[in-house]
Coordinates of C-alpha atoms in Angstrom, one line a residue:
Chain A
X1 CA -20.0 9.3 12.8
X2 CA -23.0 7.0 12.5
X3 CA -23.4 4.0 10.2
X4 CA -25.9 5.8 8.0
X5 CA -23.4 8.6 7.3
X6 CA -20.7 6.0 6.6
X7 CA -23.0 4.3 4.1
X8 CA -23.8 7.6 2.4
X9 CA -20.2 8.6 2.1
X10 CA -19.3 5.1 0.7
X11 CA -22.1 5.6 -1.9
X12 CA -20.9 9.0 -2.7
X13 CA -17.4 7.8 -3.6
X14 CA -18.8 4.7 -5.4
X15 CA -21.1 7.0 -7.5
X16 CA -24.1 5.1 -6.4
X17 CA -25.8 7.9 -4.5
X18 CA -29.4 8.5 -5.5
X19 CA -30.9 12.0 -5.6
X20 CA -32.7 11.3 -2.3
X21 CA -29.6 10.0 -0.6
X22 CA -27.7 13.0 -1.9
X23 CA -30.2 15.4 -0.2
X24 CA -29.8 13.4 3.0
X25 CA -26.0 13.6 2.8
X26 CA -26.1 17.3 2.2
X27 CA -28.3 17.8 5.3
X28 CA -25.9 15.7 7.3
X29 CA -22.9 17.7 6.1
X30 CA -24.6 20.9 6.9
X31 CA -25.5 19.9 10.4
X32 CA -22.5 17.7 11.5
X33 CA -19.1 19.4 11.2
X34 CA -17.3 16.1 12.0
X35 CA -19.0 14.5 9.0
X36 CA -18.1 17.5 6.8
X37 CA -14.5 17.3 7.9
X38 CA -14.4 13.6 7.2
X39 CA -15.7 14.2 3.7
X40 CA -12.9 16.7 3.1
X41 CA -10.3 14.2 4.4
X42 CA -11.6 11.5 2.1
X43 CA -11.6 14.0 -0.8
X44 CA -7.9 14.6 -0.2
X45 CA -7.3 10.8 -0.2
X46 CA -9.2 10.7 -3.5
X47 CA -7.1 13.5 -4.9
X48 CA -3.9 11.7 -3.9
X49 CA -4.9 8.2 -5.1
X50 CA -5.9 9.6 -8.5
X51 CA -2.1 9.7 -9.2
X52 CA -1.5 6.2 -8.0
X53 CA -1.7 2.7 -9.5
X54 CA -2.2 -0.7 -8.0
X55 CA 1.1 -2.4 -7.5
X56 CA 2.2 -6.0 -7.9
X57 CA 2.8 -7.9 -4.7
X58 CA 6.4 -7.7 -3.6
X59 CA 7.2 -11.3 -3.3
X60 CA 6.2 -12.3 -6.8
X61 CA 8.5 -12.3 -9.7
X62 CA 5.7 -12.5 -12.2
X63 CA 5.6 -9.7 -14.8
X64 CA 2.7 -7.5 -15.3
X65 CA 0.9 -8.1 -18.5
X66 CA 2.0 -5.6 -21.2
X67 CA 1.4 -2.1 -19.9
X68 CA -0.1 0.0 -22.6
X69 CA 2.6 2.6 -22.7
X70 CA 1.8 2.9 -26.4
X71 CA -1.7 4.0 -25.8
X72 CA -1.2 7.4 -27.3
X73 CA 0.3 5.9 -30.4
X74 CA -2.0 2.9 -30.5
X75 CA -3.0 3.4 -34.1
X76 CA 0.5 3.8 -35.4
X77 CA 2.3 0.8 -36.9
X78 CA 5.6 2.0 -35.7
X79 CA 4.5 1.8 -32.1
X80 CA 3.2 -1.7 -32.6
X81 CA 6.6 -2.7 -33.8
X82 CA 8.1 -1.1 -30.6
X83 CA 5.7 -3.1 -28.5
X84 CA 6.7 -6.4 -30.2
X85 CA 10.4 -5.7 -29.7
X86 CA 9.8 -4.6 -26.1
X87 CA 7.8 -7.7 -25.4
X88 CA 10.5 -9.9 -26.7
X89 CA 13.0 -8.0 -24.6
X90 CA 10.8 -8.3 -21.6
X91 CA 10.5 -12.1 -22.0
X92 CA 14.2 -12.4 -22.5
X93 CA 14.9 -10.4 -19.3
X94 CA 12.5 -12.3 -17.3
X95 CA 14.0 -15.6 -18.4
X96 CA 17.5 -14.4 -17.6
X97 CA 18.9 -15.6 -14.3
X98 CA 19.0 -12.5 -12.1
X99 CA 22.5 -11.4 -11.0
X100 CA 23.3 -11.7 -7.3
X101 CA 22.9 -7.9 -6.8
X102 CA 19.5 -7.9 -8.4
X103 CA 18.5 -10.9 -6.2
X104 CA 19.6 -9.0 -3.1
X105 CA 17.5 -6.0 -4.1
X106 CA 14.5 -8.3 -4.9
X107 CA 14.7 -10.3 -1.7
X108 CA 15.4 -7.4 0.7
X109 CA 12.4 -6.3 2.6
X110 CA 12.0 -3.7 5.4
X111 CA 12.3 -5.4 8.7
X112 CA 9.3 -4.4 10.7
X113 CA 9.8 -2.0 13.6
X114 CA 9.0 -4.1 16.6
X115 CA 9.9 -1.5 19.2
X116 CA 7.2 -0.9 21.9
X117 CA 6.5 2.6 20.4
X118 CA 6.0 1.2 16.9
X119 CA 2.3 1.5 16.9
X120 CA 2.4 5.3 17.1
X121 CA 1.9 5.0 20.8
X122 CA 3.0 8.1 22.6
X123 CA 2.5 6.6 26.0
X124 CA 5.2 4.0 25.3
X125 CA 7.3 6.6 23.4
X126 CA 7.5 8.6 26.6
X127 CA 9.8 6.0 28.1
X128 CA 12.5 6.4 25.3
X129 CA 15.0 9.2 24.7
X130 CA 14.1 11.5 21.9
X131 CA 17.2 10.6 19.9
X132 CA 16.0 6.9 19.8
X133 CA 12.5 7.9 18.7
X134 CA 14.0 10.1 16.0
X135 CA 16.2 7.3 14.8
X136 CA 13.3 4.9 14.5
X137 CA 11.2 7.5 12.9
X138 CA 13.8 7.8 10.2
X139 CA 14.0 4.0 10.0
X140 CA 10.2 3.8 9.4
X141 CA 10.7 5.7 6.2
X142 CA 12.6 3.5 3.7
X143 CA 13.6 6.6 1.8
X144 CA 15.6 7.7 4.8
X145 CA 17.7 4.6 5.2
X146 CA 21.1 6.4 5.0
X147 CA 20.1 8.9 7.7
X148 CA 18.5 6.1 9.8
X149 CA 21.7 4.1 9.6
X150 CA 23.7 7.0 11.0
X151 CA 21.1 7.8 13.7
X152 CA 20.8 4.2 14.8
X153 CA 24.5 3.8 14.8
X154 CA 24.8 6.7 17.2
X155 CA 22.1 5.4 19.6
X156 CA 23.5 1.8 19.4
X157 CA 26.9 3.2 20.5
X158 CA 25.4 5.3 23.2
X159 CA 23.1 2.5 24.6
X160 CA 25.1 -0.7 24.2
X161 CA 22.6 -2.6 26.4
X162 CA 20.2 -2.4 23.5
X163 CA 21.6 -4.8 20.9
X164 CA 18.3 -4.5 18.9
X165 CA 19.4 -1.0 17.9
X166 CA 22.3 -2.6 16.0
X167 CA 19.9 -4.9 14.2
X168 CA 17.9 -2.0 12.8
X169 CA 21.1 -0.2 12.0
X170 CA 22.2 -3.2 10.0
X171 CA 18.9 -3.4 8.1
X172 CA 19.1 0.4 7.4
X173 CA 22.7 0.0 6.1
X174 CA 21.5 -2.8 3.9
X175 CA 18.6 -0.7 2.6
X176 CA 21.2 2.0 1.9
X177 CA 23.2 -0.6 0.0
X178 CA 26.2 -0.1 2.3
X179 CA 26.8 -3.9 2.4
X180 CA 30.1 -4.2 4.1
X181 CA 29.1 -2.0 7.0
X182 CA 25.7 -3.8 7.2
X183 CA 27.5 -7.2 7.4
X184 CA 29.7 -5.9 10.2
X185 CA 26.7 -4.7 12.2
X186 CA 24.6 -7.7 11.6
X187 CA 27.4 -10.1 12.4
X188 CA 27.3 -8.8 16.0
X189 CA 23.5 -9.4 16.2
X190 CA 23.8 -13.0 15.1
X191 CA 25.9 -13.8 18.1
X192 CA 23.9 -11.6 20.5
X193 CA 21.6 -14.3 21.8
X194 CA 18.6 -12.0 21.5
X195 CA 15.4 -12.8 19.6
X196 CA 16.9 -10.8 16.7
X197 CA 19.7 -13.3 16.1
X198 CA 17.7 -15.4 13.6
X199 CA 16.3 -12.7 11.4
X200 CA 19.8 -11.1 11.6
X201 CA 21.2 -14.3 9.9
X202 CA 18.9 -13.7 6.9
X203 CA 19.8 -10.0 6.6
X204 CA 23.5 -10.9 7.2
X205 CA 23.3 -13.3 4.2
X206 CA 21.9 -10.5 2.0
X207 CA 24.6 -8.1 3.2
X208 CA 27.3 -10.6 2.5
X209 CA 25.8 -11.4 -0.9
X210 CA 25.8 -7.7 -1.7
X211 CA 29.4 -7.4 -0.6
X212 CA 30.4 -10.3 -2.9
X213 CA 31.2 -12.6 -0.1
X214 CA 29.2 -15.4 -1.6
X215 CA 30.6 -18.3 0.5
X216 CA 29.8 -16.6 3.8
X217 CA 26.4 -15.6 2.5
X218 CA 25.5 -19.2 1.7
X219 CA 26.5 -20.2 5.2
X220 CA 24.3 -17.5 6.7
X221 CA 21.3 -18.4 4.7
X222 CA 21.8 -22.1 5.5
X223 CA 22.1 -21.3 9.2
X224 CA 18.9 -19.3 8.9
X225 CA 17.1 -22.2 7.3
X226 CA 18.3 -24.6 9.9
X227 CA 17.2 -22.4 12.8
X228 CA 13.8 -23.4 14.2
X229 CA 12.7 -19.7 14.1
X230 CA 13.9 -19.3 10.5
X231 CA 10.5 -19.1 9.0
X232 CA 9.4 -15.7 7.8
X233 CA 12.2 -15.3 5.2
X234 CA 12.5 -19.0 4.3
X235 CA 11.4 -18.5 0.7
X236 CA 13.7 -15.6 0.2
X237 CA 16.6 -17.4 1.8
X238 CA 16.0 -20.3 -0.6
X239 CA 15.7 -18.0 -3.5
X240 CA 19.1 -16.5 -2.6
X241 CA 20.7 -19.9 -2.3
X242 CA 19.5 -20.7 -5.8
X243 CA 21.1 -17.6 -7.2
X244 CA 24.4 -17.5 -5.2
X245 CA 27.2 -19.3 -7.1
X246 CA 28.6 -22.4 -5.3
X247 CA 32.2 -21.8 -4.5
Chain B
X1 CA -4.0 -29.4 -17.8
X2 CA -6.4 -31.5 -15.8
X3 CA -8.5 -28.8 -14.2
X4 CA -8.7 -25.4 -12.5
X5 CA -6.6 -26.5 -9.5
X6 CA -3.9 -27.7 -11.8
X7 CA -3.9 -24.4 -13.7
X8 CA -3.6 -22.4 -10.4
X9 CA -0.9 -24.7 -9.1
X10 CA 1.0 -24.4 -12.4
X11 CA 0.7 -20.7 -12.3
X12 CA 2.1 -20.6 -8.7
X13 CA 5.0 -22.7 -9.7
X14 CA 5.9 -20.7 -12.8
X15 CA 4.2 -17.3 -12.7
X16 CA 6.4 -16.0 -15.6
X17 CA 5.1 -18.6 -18.0
X18 CA 1.6 -18.3 -16.6
X19 CA 1.6 -14.5 -17.1
X20 CA 2.8 -15.0 -20.7
X21 CA 0.0 -17.4 -21.4
X22 CA -2.6 -15.0 -19.9
X23 CA -1.1 -12.1 -21.8
X24 CA -1.3 -14.0 -25.1
X25 CA -4.7 -15.7 -24.7
X26 CA -6.9 -14.0 -22.1
X27 CA -6.0 -10.3 -22.6
X28 CA -7.1 -10.2 -26.2
X29 CA -10.3 -12.0 -25.4
X30 CA -11.1 -9.6 -22.6
X31 CA -10.3 -6.5 -24.8
X32 CA -12.5 -7.9 -27.6
X33 CA -15.3 -8.7 -25.2
X34 CA -15.1 -5.3 -23.6
X35 CA -15.1 -3.5 -27.0
X36 CA -18.1 -5.6 -28.2
X37 CA -20.2 -5.1 -25.0
X38 CA -19.3 -1.8 -23.6
X39 CA -18.5 1.6 -25.1
X40 CA -15.1 1.8 -23.5
X41 CA -11.9 2.8 -25.3
X42 CA -9.4 0.0 -26.0
X43 CA -6.7 1.7 -24.0
X44 CA -9.0 2.0 -21.0
X45 CA -9.8 -1.7 -21.3
X46 CA -6.0 -2.4 -21.3
X47 CA -5.7 -0.5 -18.0
X48 CA -8.7 -2.4 -16.6
X49 CA -7.2 -5.7 -17.6
X50 CA -3.9 -4.8 -16.1
X51 CA -5.6 -3.9 -12.8
X52 CA -7.5 -7.2 -12.8
X53 CA -4.2 -9.0 -13.4
X54 CA -2.5 -7.2 -10.5
X55 CA -5.5 -8.0 -8.2
X56 CA -5.3 -11.6 -9.2
X57 CA -1.6 -11.7 -8.4
X58 CA -2.3 -10.0 -5.0
X59 CA -5.0 -12.5 -4.2
X60 CA -2.7 -15.4 -5.1
X61 CA 0.1 -14.0 -3.0
X62 CA -2.2 -13.2 -0.1
X63 CA -3.7 -16.7 -0.3
X64 CA -7.2 -15.3 -0.9
X65 CA -7.2 -17.2 -4.1
X66 CA -6.5 -20.8 -3.3
X67 CA -9.2 -22.5 -5.3
X68 CA -10.5 -21.9 -8.8
X69 CA -14.0 -22.8 -9.9
X70 CA -13.3 -22.0 -13.6
X71 CA -10.1 -21.0 -15.3
X72 CA -7.7 -18.2 -14.4
X73 CA -9.1 -16.3 -17.4
X74 CA -12.7 -16.7 -16.1
X75 CA -11.4 -15.4 -12.8
X76 CA -9.8 -12.4 -14.5
X77 CA -13.1 -11.7 -16.3
X78 CA -14.9 -11.7 -13.0
X79 CA -12.6 -9.1 -11.6
X80 CA -12.6 -7.1 -14.8
X81 CA -16.4 -7.0 -14.9
X82 CA -16.5 -5.4 -11.5
X83 CA -13.9 -2.9 -12.6
X84 CA -15.8 -2.1 -15.7
X85 CA -19.0 -1.5 -13.8
X86 CA -17.2 1.0 -11.5
X87 CA -15.5 2.6 -14.5
X88 CA -18.9 3.2 -16.2
X89 CA -20.4 4.6 -13.1
X90 CA -17.5 6.9 -12.7
X91 CA -17.9 8.3 -16.2
X92 CA -21.6 8.8 -15.6
X93 CA -21.0 10.6 -12.3
X94 CA -23.6 13.1 -11.1
X95 CA -22.3 15.6 -8.6
X96 CA -25.2 15.4 -6.2
X97 CA -23.5 17.6 -3.6
X98 CA -24.0 20.7 -5.8
X99 CA -20.4 21.6 -6.3
X100 CA -17.5 20.1 -8.1
X101 CA -15.8 18.7 -5.1
X102 CA -13.4 16.5 -7.1
X103 CA -12.7 18.4 -10.3
X104 CA -11.3 16.3 -13.1
X105 CA -8.2 17.9 -14.5
X106 CA -5.7 17.0 -17.1
X107 CA -3.3 14.4 -15.6
X108 CA -5.1 14.7 -12.3
X109 CA -3.4 18.0 -11.5
X110 CA -5.5 21.0 -10.7
X111 CA -5.2 23.5 -13.5
X112 CA -3.9 26.6 -11.9
X113 CA -0.8 28.8 -11.9
X114 CA 2.7 27.2 -12.0
X115 CA 3.2 28.2 -8.4
X116 CA -0.1 26.6 -7.4
X117 CA 0.8 23.5 -9.4
X118 CA 4.1 23.3 -7.5
X119 CA 2.3 23.6 -4.2
X120 CA -0.1 20.9 -5.2
X121 CA 2.8 18.7 -6.1
X122 CA 4.5 19.2 -2.7
X123 CA 1.4 18.7 -0.6
X124 CA 0.0 15.8 -2.6
X125 CA 3.4 14.0 -2.7
X126 CA 3.5 14.1 1.1
X127 CA 0.2 12.2 1.4
X128 CA 1.2 10.0 -1.5
X129 CA 4.2 8.7 0.5
X130 CA 2.0 8.0 3.4
X131 CA -0.6 6.1 1.4
X132 CA 2.4 4.1 0.0
X133 CA 3.7 3.5 3.6
X134 CA 0.4 1.8 4.5
X135 CA 1.2 -1.2 2.3
X136 CA -1.4 -3.6 1.2
X137 CA -4.2 -4.3 1.6
X138 CA -4.8 -0.7 2.8
X139 CA -3.1 0.9 -0.1
X140 CA -5.1 -1.1 -2.7
X141 CA -8.4 -0.6 -0.9
X142 CA -7.9 3.2 -0.9
X143 CA -7.0 3.2 -4.6
X144 CA -10.0 1.0 -5.5
X145 CA -12.3 3.1 -3.4
X146 CA -11.2 6.6 -4.2
X147 CA -9.6 6.2 -7.7
X148 CA -11.5 3.4 -9.2
X149 CA -14.8 4.1 -7.4
X150 CA -15.6 0.5 -6.3
X151 CA -18.1 -0.1 -3.5
X152 CA -17.1 -2.2 -0.4
X153 CA -18.9 -5.2 -1.8
X154 CA -17.2 -4.9 -5.2
X155 CA -13.8 -4.6 -3.5
X156 CA -14.6 -7.7 -1.4
X157 CA -15.4 -9.5 -4.7
X158 CA -12.2 -8.4 -6.6
X159 CA -9.9 -8.9 -3.6
X160 CA -11.3 -12.1 -2.4
X161 CA -12.6 -11.0 1.0
X162 CA -15.5 -12.7 2.7
X163 CA -17.8 -9.6 2.5
X164 CA -18.3 -5.9 2.4
X165 CA -18.0 -5.6 6.2
X166 CA -14.5 -7.0 6.2
X167 CA -13.5 -4.4 3.5
X168 CA -15.2 -1.6 5.5
X169 CA -13.1 -2.5 8.6
X170 CA -9.9 -2.6 6.5
X171 CA -10.8 0.6 4.9
X172 CA -11.5 2.3 8.2
X173 CA -8.2 1.1 9.5
X174 CA -6.3 2.4 6.5
X175 CA -7.9 5.8 6.8
X176 CA -7.1 5.9 10.5
X177 CA -3.5 4.9 10.0
X178 CA -3.1 7.4 7.2
X179 CA -4.5 10.1 9.4
X180 CA -2.2 9.2 12.3
X181 CA 0.8 9.1 10.1
X182 CA 0.0 12.6 8.9
X183 CA -0.9 13.7 12.4
X184 CA 2.5 12.6 13.7
X185 CA 4.2 15.0 11.4
X186 CA 1.8 17.9 11.7
X187 CA 0.4 18.0 15.2
X188 CA 2.0 18.8 18.5
X189 CA 2.5 16.0 21.0
X190 CA -0.7 16.7 23.1
X191 CA -2.9 17.0 20.0
X192 CA -1.5 13.8 18.6
X193 CA -2.1 12.0 21.8
X194 CA -5.7 13.0 21.8
X195 CA -6.2 11.8 18.3
X196 CA -4.3 8.6 19.0
X197 CA -6.4 7.8 22.1
X198 CA -9.6 8.5 20.1
X199 CA -8.8 6.7 16.9
X200 CA -6.4 4.0 17.7
X201 CA -7.3 3.2 21.3
X202 CA -11.0 4.0 20.6
X203 CA -11.4 5.6 24.0
X204 CA -14.6 7.4 24.7
X205 CA -14.5 11.2 24.8
X206 CA -15.1 11.4 28.6
X207 CA -12.3 8.9 29.3
X208 CA -10.0 11.0 27.1
X209 CA -11.0 14.2 28.9
X210 CA -10.2 12.6 32.2
X211 CA -6.9 11.2 31.0
X212 CA -5.7 14.4 29.4
X213 CA -7.2 16.7 32.0
X214 CA -9.6 18.4 29.6
X215 CA -12.8 20.1 30.6
X216 CA -15.1 17.3 29.3
X217 CA -16.2 15.3 26.3
X218 CA -17.3 18.4 24.4
X219 CA -13.8 19.9 24.7
X220 CA -12.4 16.6 23.4
X221 CA -14.7 16.6 20.4
X222 CA -13.9 20.3 19.7
X223 CA -10.2 19.7 19.9
X224 CA -10.4 16.5 17.7
X225 CA -12.2 18.5 15.0
X226 CA -9.5 21.2 15.2
X227 CA -6.8 18.6 14.8
X228 CA -8.5 17.1 11.8
X229 CA -8.9 20.5 10.2
X230 CA -5.3 21.3 10.9
X231 CA -4.2 18.1 9.2
X232 CA -6.4 18.7 6.2
X233 CA -5.2 22.3 5.9
X234 CA -1.6 21.1 5.5
X235 CA -2.4 18.9 2.5
X236 CA -5.3 20.7 1.0
X237 CA -4.6 22.5 -2.3
X238 CA -8.1 24.0 -2.3
X239 CA -8.1 25.5 1.2

């Protein structure tokens, strides 16, 4: 698709199309099936995104400004009272020190799939058994963590020369809130001597925190922070250390 | 407070407190200004301000906002004005293509039978998950483009990118990744590979034909179009 068609489509969705441009776009759509299909695809994206909202960045704990849930009752004094009470409650909750379990949930993030076939590359995928690909396909969808943990556990047992499978299994178990099993799996990775051993320390700390083993969790986070490669999750590890009780 | 940089630094240090201040001081100013200067409902202005606030948070988090020339409130007004401009355009929309290609429905759901509504829910949810899976900035760029109706330049302005071309590249990448995510679920392996080589590897059609043993570039083009239509048919309510 050429640049001009791109520009016309952009203008169409930004509602800045002039009548003349619209005629031009109509002609393009009639003569170029690829452009017509592209428009259909974008319309489907538009239809989907109409249901969606912008979301706050994950790493911030800042609250959104008051969401106008009351909009349909905006003229009613009773609703105003609800907003006032809700705002007070919101401020109270935000000020409250989060519990360890809340902090685990807040600081957990999906560990990126770094396998060679991660970039949807079927040529690299051809070198891996179907069961491995299936396990990682499940892993890529956070809603499927429990199934991914099972599938990754199976491939990790079958291919013990791939300790990285255990790492992803541990993260999936953690995502599924199966903390004790996650800690058991991740513990193995931290002593594996692979490139995964440093991030495994961070995830191990989360798993131990979730399992209530706060002392061990502190040690894991401290080890992570001391490690020269312990950079990507530094802020999160520090945040966890602030929340974990000193024992 | 000694200046804009102090305000930004303070906000970064204590976003909870900063958010409260913005909510208490800036939001009412913005709503009042919007009501005085534009014929927009107060609830819509609340939504617009909320979006401006989220974008500001994303820009701070993404380190695209590292220096303020005014106050955070002025910054929010800047974003809000772009969102208002797009909002007003959206509500004056003329359907130049001669058919209502994006019909407005109550709650965004096409009005049809219960069965059709259920179908829509299933298919739309599928794509919704994949848009979510893109993460930011792709997710936000798609929402700003297709839901809020911002141009590439306006998105660059509100998201703190250097210019429209950067946004166009990110937008293109988001559309491509979304299509490949959907393709992986819908297409057979050979079709997916053709699409992958074309979109992700950006190989020319004659190279793809050679690699995949197809008759020639025209065959690749035809097959690619069929793939796209197959993908669209699996998520299209209107097909």
